[in-house]
Coordinates of C-alpha atoms in Angstrom, one line a residue:
X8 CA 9.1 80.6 45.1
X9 CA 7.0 78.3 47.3
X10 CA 3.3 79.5 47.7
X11 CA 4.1 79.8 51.7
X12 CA 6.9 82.7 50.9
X13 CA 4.9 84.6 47.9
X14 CA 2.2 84.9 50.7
X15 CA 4.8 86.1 53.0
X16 CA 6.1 88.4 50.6
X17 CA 2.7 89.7 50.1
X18 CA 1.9 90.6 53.4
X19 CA 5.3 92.3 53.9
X20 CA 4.0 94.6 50.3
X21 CA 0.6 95.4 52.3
X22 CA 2.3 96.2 55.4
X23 CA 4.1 98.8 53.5
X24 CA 1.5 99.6 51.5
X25 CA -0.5 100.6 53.9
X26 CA 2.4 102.2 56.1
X27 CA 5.4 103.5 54.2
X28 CA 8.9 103.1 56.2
X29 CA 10.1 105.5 57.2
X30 CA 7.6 107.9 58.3
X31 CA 9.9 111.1 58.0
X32 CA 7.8 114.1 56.8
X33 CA 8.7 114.8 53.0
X34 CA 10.7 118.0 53.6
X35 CA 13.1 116.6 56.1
X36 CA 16.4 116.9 54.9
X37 CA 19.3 114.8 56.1
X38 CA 21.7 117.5 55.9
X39 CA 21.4 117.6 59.8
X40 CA 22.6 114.6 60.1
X41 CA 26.5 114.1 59.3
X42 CA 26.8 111.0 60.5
X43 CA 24.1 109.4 58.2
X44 CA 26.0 111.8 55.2
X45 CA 29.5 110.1 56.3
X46 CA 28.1 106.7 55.9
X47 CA 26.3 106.7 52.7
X48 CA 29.0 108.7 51.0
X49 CA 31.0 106.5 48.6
X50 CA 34.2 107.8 49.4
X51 CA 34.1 106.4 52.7
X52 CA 33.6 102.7 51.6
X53 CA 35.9 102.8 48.8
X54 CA 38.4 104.5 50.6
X55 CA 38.4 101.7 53.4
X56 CA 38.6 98.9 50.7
X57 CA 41.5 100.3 47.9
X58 CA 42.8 103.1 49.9
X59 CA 42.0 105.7 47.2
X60 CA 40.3 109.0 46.6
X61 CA 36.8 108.3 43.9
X62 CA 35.1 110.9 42.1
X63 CA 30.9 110.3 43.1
X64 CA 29.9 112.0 39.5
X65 CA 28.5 110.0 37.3
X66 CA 28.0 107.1 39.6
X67 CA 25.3 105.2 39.5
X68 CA 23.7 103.5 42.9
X69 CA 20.9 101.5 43.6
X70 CA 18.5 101.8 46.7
X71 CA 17.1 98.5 46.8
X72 CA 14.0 98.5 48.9
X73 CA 14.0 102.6 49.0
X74 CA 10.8 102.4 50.6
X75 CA 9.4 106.1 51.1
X76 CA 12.8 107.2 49.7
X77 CA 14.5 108.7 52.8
X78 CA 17.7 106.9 52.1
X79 CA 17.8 107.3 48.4
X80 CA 17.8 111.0 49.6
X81 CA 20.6 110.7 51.6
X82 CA 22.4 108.6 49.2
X83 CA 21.8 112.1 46.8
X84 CA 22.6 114.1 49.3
X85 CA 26.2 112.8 50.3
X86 CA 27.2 111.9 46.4
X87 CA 26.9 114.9 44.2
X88 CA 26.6 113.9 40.8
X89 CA 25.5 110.8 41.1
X90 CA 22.6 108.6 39.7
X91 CA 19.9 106.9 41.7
X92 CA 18.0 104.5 41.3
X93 CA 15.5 102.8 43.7
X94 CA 12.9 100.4 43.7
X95 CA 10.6 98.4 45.9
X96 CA 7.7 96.0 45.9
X97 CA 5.7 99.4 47.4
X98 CA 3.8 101.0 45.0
X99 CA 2.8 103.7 48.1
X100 CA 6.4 103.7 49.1
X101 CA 7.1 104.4 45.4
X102 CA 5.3 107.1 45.1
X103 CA 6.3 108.7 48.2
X104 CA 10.1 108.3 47.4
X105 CA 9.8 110.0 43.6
X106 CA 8.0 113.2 45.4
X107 CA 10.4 113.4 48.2
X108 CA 13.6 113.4 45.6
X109 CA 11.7 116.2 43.8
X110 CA 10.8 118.3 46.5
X111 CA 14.7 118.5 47.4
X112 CA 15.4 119.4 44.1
X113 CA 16.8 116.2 43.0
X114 CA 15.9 115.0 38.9
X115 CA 19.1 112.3 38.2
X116 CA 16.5 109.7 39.4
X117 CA 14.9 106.8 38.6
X118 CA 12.4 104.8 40.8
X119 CA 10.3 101.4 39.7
X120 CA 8.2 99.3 41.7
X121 CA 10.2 96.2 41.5
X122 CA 11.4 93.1 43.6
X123 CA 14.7 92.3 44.1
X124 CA 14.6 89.0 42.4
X125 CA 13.7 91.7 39.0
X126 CA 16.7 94.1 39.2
X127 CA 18.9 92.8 36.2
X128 CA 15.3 94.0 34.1
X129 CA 16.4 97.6 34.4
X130 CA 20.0 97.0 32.2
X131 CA 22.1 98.9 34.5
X132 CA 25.3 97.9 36.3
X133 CA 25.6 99.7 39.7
X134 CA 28.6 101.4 41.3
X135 CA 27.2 101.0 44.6
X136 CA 24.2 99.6 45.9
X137 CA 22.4 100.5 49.5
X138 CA 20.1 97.3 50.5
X139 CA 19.2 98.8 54.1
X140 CA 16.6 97.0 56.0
X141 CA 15.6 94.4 53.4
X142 CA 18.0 91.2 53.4
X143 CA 16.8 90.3 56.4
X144 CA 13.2 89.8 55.0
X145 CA 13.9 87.4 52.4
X146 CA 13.7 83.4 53.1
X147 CA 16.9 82.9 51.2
X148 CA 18.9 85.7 51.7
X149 CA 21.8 83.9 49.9
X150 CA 19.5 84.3 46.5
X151 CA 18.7 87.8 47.2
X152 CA 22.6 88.8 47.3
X153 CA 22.9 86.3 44.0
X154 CA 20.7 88.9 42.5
X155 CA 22.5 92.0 43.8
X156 CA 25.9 90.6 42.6
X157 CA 25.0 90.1 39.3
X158 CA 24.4 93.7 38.7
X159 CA 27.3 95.2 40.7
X160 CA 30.4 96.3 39.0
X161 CA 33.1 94.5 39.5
X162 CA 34.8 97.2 41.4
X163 CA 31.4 98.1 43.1
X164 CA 30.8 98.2 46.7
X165 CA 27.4 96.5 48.1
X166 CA 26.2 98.0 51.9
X167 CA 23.4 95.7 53.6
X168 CA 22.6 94.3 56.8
X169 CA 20.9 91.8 58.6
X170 CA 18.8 91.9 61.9
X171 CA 20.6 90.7 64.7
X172 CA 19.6 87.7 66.5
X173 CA 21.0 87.9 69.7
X174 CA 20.2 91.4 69.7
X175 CA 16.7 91.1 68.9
X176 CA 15.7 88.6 70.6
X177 CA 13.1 89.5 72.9
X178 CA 11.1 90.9 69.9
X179 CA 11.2 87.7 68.0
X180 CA 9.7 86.5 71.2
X181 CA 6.9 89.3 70.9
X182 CA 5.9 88.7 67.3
X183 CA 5.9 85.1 68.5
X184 CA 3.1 86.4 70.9
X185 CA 1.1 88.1 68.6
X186 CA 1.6 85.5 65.7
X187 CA -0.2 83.0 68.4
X188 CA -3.0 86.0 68.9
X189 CA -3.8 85.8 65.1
X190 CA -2.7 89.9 64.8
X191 CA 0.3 88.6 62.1
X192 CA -2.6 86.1 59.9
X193 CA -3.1 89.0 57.6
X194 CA -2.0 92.7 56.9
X195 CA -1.3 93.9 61.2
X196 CA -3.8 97.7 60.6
X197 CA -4.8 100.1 63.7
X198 CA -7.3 97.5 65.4
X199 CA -4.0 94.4 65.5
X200 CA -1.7 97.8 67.0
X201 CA -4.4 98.6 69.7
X202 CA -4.9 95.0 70.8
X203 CA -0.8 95.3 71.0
X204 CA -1.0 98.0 73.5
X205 CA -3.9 96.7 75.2
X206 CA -2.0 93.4 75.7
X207 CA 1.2 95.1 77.0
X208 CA -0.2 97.7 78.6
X209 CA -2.8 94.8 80.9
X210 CA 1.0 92.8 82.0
X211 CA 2.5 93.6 85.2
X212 CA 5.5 95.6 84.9
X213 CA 7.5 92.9 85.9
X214 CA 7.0 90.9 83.3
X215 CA 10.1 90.0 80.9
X216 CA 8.7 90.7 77.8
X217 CA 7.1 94.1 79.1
X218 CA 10.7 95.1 80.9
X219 CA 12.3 93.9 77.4
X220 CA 10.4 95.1 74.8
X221 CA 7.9 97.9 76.2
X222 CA 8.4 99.7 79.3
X223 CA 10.4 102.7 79.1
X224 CA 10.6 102.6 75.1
X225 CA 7.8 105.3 74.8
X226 CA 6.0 102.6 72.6
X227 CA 1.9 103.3 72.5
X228 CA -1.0 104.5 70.1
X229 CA 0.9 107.2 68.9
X230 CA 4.2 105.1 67.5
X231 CA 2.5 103.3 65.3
X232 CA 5.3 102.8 63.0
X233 CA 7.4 101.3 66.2
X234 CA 5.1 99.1 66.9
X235 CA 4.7 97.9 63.6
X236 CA 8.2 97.5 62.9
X237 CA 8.9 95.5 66.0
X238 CA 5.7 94.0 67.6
X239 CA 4.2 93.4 64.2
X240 CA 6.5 93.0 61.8
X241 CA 5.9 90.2 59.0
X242 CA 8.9 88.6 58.3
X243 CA 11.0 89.2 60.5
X244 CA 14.3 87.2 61.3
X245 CA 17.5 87.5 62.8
X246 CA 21.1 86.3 62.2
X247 CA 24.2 85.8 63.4
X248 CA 28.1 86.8 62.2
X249 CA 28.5 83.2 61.6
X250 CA 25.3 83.3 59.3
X251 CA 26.7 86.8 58.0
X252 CA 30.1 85.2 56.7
X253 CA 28.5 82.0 55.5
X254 CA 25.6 83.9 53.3
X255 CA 28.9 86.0 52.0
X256 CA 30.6 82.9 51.0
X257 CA 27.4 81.2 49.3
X258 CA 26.8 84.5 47.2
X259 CA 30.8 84.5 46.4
X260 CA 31.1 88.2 47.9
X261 CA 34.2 89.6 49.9
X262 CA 33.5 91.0 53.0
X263 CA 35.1 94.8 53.5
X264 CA 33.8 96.0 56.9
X265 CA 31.0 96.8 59.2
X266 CA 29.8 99.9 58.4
X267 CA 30.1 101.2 62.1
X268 CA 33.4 99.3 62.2
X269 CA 34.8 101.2 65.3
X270 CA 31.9 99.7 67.3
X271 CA 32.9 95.8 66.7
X272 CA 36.4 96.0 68.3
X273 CA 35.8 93.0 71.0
X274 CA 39.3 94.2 72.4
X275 CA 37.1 98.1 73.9
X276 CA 35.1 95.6 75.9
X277 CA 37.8 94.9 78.3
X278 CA 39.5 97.1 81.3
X279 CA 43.1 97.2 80.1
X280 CA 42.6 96.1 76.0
X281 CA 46.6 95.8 76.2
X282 CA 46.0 93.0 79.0
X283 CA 43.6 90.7 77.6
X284 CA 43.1 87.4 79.6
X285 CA 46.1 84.9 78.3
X286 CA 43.9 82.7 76.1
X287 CA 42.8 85.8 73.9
X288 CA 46.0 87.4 74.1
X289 CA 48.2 84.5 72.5
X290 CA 45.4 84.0 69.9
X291 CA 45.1 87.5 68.7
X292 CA 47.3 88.0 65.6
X293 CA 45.9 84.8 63.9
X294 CA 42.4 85.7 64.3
X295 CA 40.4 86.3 61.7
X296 CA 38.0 89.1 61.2
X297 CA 34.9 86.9 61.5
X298 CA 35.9 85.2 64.7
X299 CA 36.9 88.6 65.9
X300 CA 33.5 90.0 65.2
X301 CA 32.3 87.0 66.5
X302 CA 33.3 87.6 69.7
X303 CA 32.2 91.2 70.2
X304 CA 28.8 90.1 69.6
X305 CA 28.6 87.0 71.8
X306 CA 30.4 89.5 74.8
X307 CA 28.4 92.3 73.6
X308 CA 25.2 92.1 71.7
X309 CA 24.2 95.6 71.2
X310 CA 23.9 95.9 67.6
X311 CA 20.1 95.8 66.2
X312 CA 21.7 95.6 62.8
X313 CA 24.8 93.4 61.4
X314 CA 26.0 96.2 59.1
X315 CA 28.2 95.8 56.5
X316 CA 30.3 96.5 53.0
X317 CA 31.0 94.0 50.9
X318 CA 32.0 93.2 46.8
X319 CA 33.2 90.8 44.1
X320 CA 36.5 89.1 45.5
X321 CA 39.1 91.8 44.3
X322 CA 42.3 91.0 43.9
X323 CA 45.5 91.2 47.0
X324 CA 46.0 94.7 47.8
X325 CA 48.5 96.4 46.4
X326 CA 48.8 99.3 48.8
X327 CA 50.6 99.8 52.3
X328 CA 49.0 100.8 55.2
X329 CA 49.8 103.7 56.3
X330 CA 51.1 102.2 59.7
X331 CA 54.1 100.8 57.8
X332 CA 54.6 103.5 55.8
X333 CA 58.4 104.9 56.0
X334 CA 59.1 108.3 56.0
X335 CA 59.9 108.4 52.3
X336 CA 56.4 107.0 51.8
X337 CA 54.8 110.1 54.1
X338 CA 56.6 113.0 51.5
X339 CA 55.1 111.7 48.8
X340 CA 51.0 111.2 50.3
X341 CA 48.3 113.7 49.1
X342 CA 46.0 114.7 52.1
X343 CA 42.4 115.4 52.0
X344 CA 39.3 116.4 53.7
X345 CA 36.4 114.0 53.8
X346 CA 33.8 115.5 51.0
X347 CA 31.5 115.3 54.1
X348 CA 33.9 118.5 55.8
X349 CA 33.5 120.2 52.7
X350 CA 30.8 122.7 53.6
X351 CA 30.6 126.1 54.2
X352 CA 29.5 125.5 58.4
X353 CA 32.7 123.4 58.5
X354 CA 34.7 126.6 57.1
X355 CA 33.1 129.0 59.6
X356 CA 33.7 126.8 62.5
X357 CA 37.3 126.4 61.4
X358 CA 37.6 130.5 61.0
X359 CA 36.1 131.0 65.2
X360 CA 38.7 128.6 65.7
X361 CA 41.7 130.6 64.4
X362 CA 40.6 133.8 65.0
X363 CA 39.5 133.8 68.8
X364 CA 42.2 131.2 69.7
X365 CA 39.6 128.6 70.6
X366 CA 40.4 124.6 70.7
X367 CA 38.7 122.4 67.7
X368 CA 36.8 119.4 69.2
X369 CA 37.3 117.2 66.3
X370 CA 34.3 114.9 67.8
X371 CA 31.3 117.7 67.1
X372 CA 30.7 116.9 63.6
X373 CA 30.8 113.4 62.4
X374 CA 33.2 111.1 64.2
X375 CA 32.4 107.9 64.8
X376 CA 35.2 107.5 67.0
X377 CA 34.6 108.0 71.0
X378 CA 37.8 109.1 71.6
X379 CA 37.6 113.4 72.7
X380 CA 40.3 115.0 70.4
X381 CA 40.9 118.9 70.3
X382 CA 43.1 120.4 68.5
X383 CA 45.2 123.9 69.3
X384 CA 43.9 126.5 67.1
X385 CA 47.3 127.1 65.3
X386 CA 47.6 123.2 64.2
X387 CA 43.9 124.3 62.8
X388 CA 45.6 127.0 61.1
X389 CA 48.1 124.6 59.3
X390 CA 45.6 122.3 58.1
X391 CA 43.2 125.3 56.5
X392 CA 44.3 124.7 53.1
X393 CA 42.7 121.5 52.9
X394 CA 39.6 123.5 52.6
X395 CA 40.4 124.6 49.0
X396 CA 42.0 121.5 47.7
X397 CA 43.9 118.2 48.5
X398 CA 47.5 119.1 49.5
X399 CA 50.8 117.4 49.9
X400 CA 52.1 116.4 53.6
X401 CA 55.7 118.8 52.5
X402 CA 52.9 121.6 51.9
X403 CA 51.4 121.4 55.1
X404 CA 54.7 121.3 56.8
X405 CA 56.2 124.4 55.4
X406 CA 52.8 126.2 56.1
X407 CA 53.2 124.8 59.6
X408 CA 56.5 126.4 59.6
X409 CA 55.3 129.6 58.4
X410 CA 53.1 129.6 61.4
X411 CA 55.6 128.6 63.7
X412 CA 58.9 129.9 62.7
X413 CA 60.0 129.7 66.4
X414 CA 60.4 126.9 68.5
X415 CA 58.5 128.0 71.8
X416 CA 60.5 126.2 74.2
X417 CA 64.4 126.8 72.6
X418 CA 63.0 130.3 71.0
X419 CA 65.6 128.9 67.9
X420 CA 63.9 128.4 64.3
X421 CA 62.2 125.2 63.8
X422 CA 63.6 122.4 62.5
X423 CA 62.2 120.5 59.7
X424 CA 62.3 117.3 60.8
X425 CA 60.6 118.4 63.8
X426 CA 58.0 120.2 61.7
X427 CA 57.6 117.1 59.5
X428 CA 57.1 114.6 62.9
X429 CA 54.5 116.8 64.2
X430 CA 52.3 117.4 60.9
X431 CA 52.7 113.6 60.5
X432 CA 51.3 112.7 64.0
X433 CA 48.8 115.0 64.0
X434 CA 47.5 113.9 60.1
X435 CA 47.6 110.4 61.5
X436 CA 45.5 111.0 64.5
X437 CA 42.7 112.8 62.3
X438 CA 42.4 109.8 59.9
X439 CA 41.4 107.8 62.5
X440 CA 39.0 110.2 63.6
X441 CA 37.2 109.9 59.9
X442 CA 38.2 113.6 58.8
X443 CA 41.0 113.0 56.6
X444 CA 41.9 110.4 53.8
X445 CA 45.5 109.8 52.8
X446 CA 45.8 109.1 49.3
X447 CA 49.8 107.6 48.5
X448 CA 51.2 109.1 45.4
X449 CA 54.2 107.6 43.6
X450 CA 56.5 106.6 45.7
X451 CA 60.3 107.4 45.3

């Protein structure tokens, strides 16, 4: 490491030394936010990537860069069981992330004030490892993923990101300000944040970088930690898909997915997305993911952070998607609820349901779909089971027709095959929303 980055480096361990990220109060628990739960829960990663059901007991992740420990407490949260580990060039963010897994309760931890570079030191091989907010920091962030790789399982699953740099542009251009002002020279503290609202509160409001990067974005004296995560923020950079892919390739890691895959779809940005201007249209079914994503972010540049999952090159996939499956393939599919669904609100919400006769907006809990979907209260009523345990598609059906011995319309029994097309549908549409995974059996 050249003397230029270790003194980068140690101004980025001052900054959050002397402000730990995030500043969430110690007894804030995540459990209000299902979105966040859904996202760091390993089913949903592994489930995108092998098509399969894991078990998050005895897992072991890594939080590298846990900071003041608000993600290694989601990470607990939303993998029962499991094993965390974090560690950080922080000693204050340390500290703060060791108290704020005890306070919840949480004592299958480990946390070590390490750098990155360090991580093979602590002998473990990690199932999954969360590097949230930190790749972006390094000067080589090819290395840094070298050194994530070579302690990730071979089946393991790696979620990081990288800042955007068509997306966060007009910051770079702020810190390029305040670089020239002398407030980045050392460790930016409360006089360098003042002389930043000073400076931005003196511009007219017409001014770019005010419009851009200030008004209307309740910045002042009071977000301190805003301020210093995008005014004054040492090391900063930002990258592109192209970047994203090529870094991936360098480090010899697969890509799986953006983490908020439905948002990358370049296709939602258009009117009729089954009438795409001709050039796109004829071009579609050979493009690959990465020009795909490519395009969505020069169209639509919206994304602060290039999030994504990614592993060791595994090899073809063995399974079907569930798009091509034939109806032989459908009897023999287990059907679950996410973990995420598996809560005791989730059951009383489903009960109101059935009881009073009341619709199910599938969108209230932790979709990341856009699409409104409700569902009729007896459909709701079909799919209770899945409460208690995973059940066959045949299983639901039969329930189904249990519920609905009578065809409303003909008033004669219902027919099987009907039966069997409608549970099917209706499954298919609530994978999509996130609630359910199909898990094939053996087929016959």
């Amino acid at each position: 490491m050249s003397s230029s980055q270790s003194d980068l480096l140690e101004k980025i361990r001052q900054q959050f030394d002397s402000s730990p990220y995030p500043r969430i109060p110690l007894d804030k628990s995540p459990k209000d936010n299902p979105i966040a739960l859904y996202i760091h829960n390993l089913v949903t990663s592994f489930y995108l990537r092998d098509q399969r059901v894991i078990d998050t007991k005895g897992k072991v992740i890594l939080d590298a860069g846990c900071g003041s420990g608000y993600r290694s407490l989601i990470l607990a949260e939303a993998n029962p069981g499991a094993k965390i580990v974090g560690v950080d060039i922080s000693s204050e963010s340390v500290k703060l992330a060791e108290q704020r897994l005890k306070h919840h309760g949480f004592d299958n931890t480990e946390f070590y004030v390490l750098s990155l570079e360090d991580i093979s030191s602590l002998g473990y091989q990690f199932d999954y490892i969360n590097c949230d907010e930190l790749l972006y920091l390094f000067p080589n962030p090819v290395e840094a993923l070298k050194a994530m790789r070579s302690v990730l399982k071979l089946d393991g699953i790696l979620r990081t990101n990288l800042h955007s740099s068509y997306q966060r542009s007009n910051f770079f251009r702020a810190q390029s300000l305040f670089s020239m002002m002398g407030l980045l020279d050392s460790n930016p503290e409360e006089m360098e944040i003042e002389i930043v609202v000073d400076t931005m509160e003196a511009l007219k409001d017409d001014v770019l970088l005010k419009i851009q990067t200030w008004k209307n974005l309740n910045y002042s004296l009071e977000n301190k930690e805003g301020i210093l995560m995008n005014h004054l923020f040492q090391g900063d950079k930002g990258y592109t898909i192209a970047d994203m892919f090529s870094f991936l390739r360098a480090s010899n890691l697969e890509f799986i997915s953006m983490v908020n895959w439905r948002e990358w779809d370049f296709r939602d940005l258009f009117k009729d997305a089954n009438n795409l201007p001709v050039v796109l249209a004829m071009g579609l079914e050979d493009m690959s993911i990465e020009a795909r994503l490519q395009l969505y972010e020069i169209l639509n540049p919206i994304h602060r952070l290039l999030d994504f999952w990614c592993g060791h090159p595994q090899p073809s996939s063995s399974f079907i998607p569930f798009t091509n499956w034939t109806d032989n393939d459908w009897h023999c599919v287990k059907v679950y609820l996410h973990p995420q669904l598996l809560t005791e609100n989730f059951k009383q919400i489903l009960g109101t349901c059935i009881r009073e006769c009341k619709p199910l907006y599938l969108n209230q809990l932790f979709s990341t779909h856009k699409q409104v979907v409700t569902l009729d209260s007896s459909i709701v009523s079909s799919l209770l089971p899945l409460l208690e345990a995973p059940q066959t598609i045949d299983y639901l059906v039969v329930r189904w027709m249990q519920i609905r011995p009578i065809d409303p319309l003909t008033l004669e029994a219902t027919e099987p095959e009907t039966a069997f097309n409608l549970i099917r549908d209706i499954i298919k549409l609530i994978e999509n929303l996130d609630y359910l995974i199909l898990e094939p059996q053996e087929r016959i």
